[in-house]
mmCIF file of C-alpha atoms in Angstrom:
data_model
loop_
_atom_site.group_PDB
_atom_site.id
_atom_site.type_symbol
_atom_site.label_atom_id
_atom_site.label_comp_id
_atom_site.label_asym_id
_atom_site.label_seq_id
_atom_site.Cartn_x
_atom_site.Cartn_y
_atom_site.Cartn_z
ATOM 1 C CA UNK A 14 74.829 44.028 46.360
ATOM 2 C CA UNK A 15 75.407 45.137 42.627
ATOM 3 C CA UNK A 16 73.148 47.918 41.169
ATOM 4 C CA UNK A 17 71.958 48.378 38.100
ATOM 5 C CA UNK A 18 69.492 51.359 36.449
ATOM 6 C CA UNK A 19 67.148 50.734 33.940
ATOM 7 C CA UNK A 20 69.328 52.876 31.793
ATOM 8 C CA UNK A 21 71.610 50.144 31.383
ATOM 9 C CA UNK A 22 69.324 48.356 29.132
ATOM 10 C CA UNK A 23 69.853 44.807 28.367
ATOM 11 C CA UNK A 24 70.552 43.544 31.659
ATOM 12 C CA UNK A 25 67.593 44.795 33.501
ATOM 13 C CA UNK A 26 65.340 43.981 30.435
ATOM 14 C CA UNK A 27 66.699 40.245 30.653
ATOM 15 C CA UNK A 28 65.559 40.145 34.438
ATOM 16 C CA UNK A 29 62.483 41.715 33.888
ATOM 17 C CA UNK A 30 61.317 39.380 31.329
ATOM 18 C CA UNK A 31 62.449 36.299 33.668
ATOM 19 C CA UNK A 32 65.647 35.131 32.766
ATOM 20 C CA UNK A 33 69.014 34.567 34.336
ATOM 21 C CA UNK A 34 71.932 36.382 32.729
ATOM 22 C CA UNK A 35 75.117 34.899 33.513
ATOM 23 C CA UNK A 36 79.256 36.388 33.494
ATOM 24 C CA UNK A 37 78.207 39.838 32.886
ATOM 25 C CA UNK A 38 80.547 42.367 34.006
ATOM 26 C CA UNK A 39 79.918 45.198 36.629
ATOM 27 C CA UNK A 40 82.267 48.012 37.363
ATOM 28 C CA UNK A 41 82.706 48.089 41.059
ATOM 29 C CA UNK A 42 82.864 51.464 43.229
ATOM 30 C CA UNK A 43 83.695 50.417 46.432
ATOM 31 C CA UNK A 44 84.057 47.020 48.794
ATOM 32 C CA UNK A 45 85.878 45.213 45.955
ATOM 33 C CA UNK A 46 89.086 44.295 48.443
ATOM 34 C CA UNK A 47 86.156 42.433 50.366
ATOM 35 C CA UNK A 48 84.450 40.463 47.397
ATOM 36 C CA UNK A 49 85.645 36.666 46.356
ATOM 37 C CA UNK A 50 84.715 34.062 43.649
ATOM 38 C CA UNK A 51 81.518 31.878 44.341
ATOM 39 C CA UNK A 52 80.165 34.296 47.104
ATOM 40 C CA UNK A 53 76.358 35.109 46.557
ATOM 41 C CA UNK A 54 75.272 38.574 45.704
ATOM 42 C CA UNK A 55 72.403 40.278 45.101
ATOM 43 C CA UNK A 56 71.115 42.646 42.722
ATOM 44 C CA UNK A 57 69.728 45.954 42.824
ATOM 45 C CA UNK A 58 68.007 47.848 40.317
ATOM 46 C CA UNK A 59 67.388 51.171 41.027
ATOM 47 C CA UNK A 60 63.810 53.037 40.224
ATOM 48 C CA UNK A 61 65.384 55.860 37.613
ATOM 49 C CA UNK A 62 62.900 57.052 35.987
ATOM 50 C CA UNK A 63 60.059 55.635 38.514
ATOM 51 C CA UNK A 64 60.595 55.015 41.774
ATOM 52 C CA UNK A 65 58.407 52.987 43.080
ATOM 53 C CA UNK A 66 60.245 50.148 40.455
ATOM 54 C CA UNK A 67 63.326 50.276 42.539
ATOM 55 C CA UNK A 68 64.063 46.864 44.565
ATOM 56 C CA UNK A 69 65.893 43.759 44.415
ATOM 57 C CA UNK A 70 64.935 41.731 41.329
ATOM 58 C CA UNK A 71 67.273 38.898 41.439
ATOM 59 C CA UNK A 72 70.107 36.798 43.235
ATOM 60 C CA UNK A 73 73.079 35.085 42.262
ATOM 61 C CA UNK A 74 77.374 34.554 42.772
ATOM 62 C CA UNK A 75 80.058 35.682 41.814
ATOM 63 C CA UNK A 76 81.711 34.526 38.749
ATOM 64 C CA UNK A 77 84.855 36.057 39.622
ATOM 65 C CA UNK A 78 87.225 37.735 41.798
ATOM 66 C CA UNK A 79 87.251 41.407 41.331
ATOM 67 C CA UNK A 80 89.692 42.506 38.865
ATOM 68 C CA UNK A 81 91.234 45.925 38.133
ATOM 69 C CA UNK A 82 91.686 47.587 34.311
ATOM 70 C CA UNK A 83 92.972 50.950 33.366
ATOM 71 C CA UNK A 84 88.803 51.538 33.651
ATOM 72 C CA UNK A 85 88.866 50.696 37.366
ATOM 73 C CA UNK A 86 87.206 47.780 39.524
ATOM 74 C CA UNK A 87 85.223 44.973 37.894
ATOM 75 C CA UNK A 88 83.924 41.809 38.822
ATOM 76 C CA UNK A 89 81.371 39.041 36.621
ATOM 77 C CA UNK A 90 78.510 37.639 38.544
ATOM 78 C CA UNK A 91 75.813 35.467 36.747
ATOM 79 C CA UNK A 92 71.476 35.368 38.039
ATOM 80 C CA UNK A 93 70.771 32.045 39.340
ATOM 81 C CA UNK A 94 67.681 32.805 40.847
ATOM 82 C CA UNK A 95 65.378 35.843 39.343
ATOM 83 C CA UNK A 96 62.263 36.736 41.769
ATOM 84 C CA UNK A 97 60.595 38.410 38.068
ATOM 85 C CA UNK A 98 59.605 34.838 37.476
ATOM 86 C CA UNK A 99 57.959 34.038 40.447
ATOM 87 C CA UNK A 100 57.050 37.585 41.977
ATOM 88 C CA UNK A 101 54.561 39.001 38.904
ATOM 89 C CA UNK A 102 54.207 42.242 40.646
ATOM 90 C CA UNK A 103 58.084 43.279 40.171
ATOM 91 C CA UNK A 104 57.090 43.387 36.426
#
């Protein structure tokens, strides 16, 4: 599961408004030893500042292995299939 907060802006704006972003990057706390290319994931996005908006909004893979920087643990994963689109309530 990969979390995101409405604070982070684009992303969570893209789902809510029904589309699929694809290889964006997430920084990775934990689990990434565990995590490999093409598995599915889902996504989070948490209910800061309401909430009752917190669920998951949206499925998908992952683009990539998880990869270290000098910033820590990342990994890309791209939406392939967004419940905003289907589920009008989420919105």
């Amino acid at each position: 599961m990969l979390n995101s907060s409405p604070k982070d802006g684009t992303w969570v704006e893209e789902v809510k408004n029904g589309e699929n972003p694809a290889f964006r990057r997430w920084k990775l706390n934990a689990y990434w030893q565990q995590m490999k290319k093409g598995e599915p994931v889902i996504f989070w996005i948490s209910g800061d500042p309401e909430p009752e908006s917190a669920g998951v909004y949206a499925s998908g893979y992952l683009h990539t292995d998880p990869y270290e920087t000098e910033d820590g643990w990342f990994v890309e994963a791209n939406v392939t299939n967004n419940f905003c689109s289907c589920c009008t309530w989420l919105k």
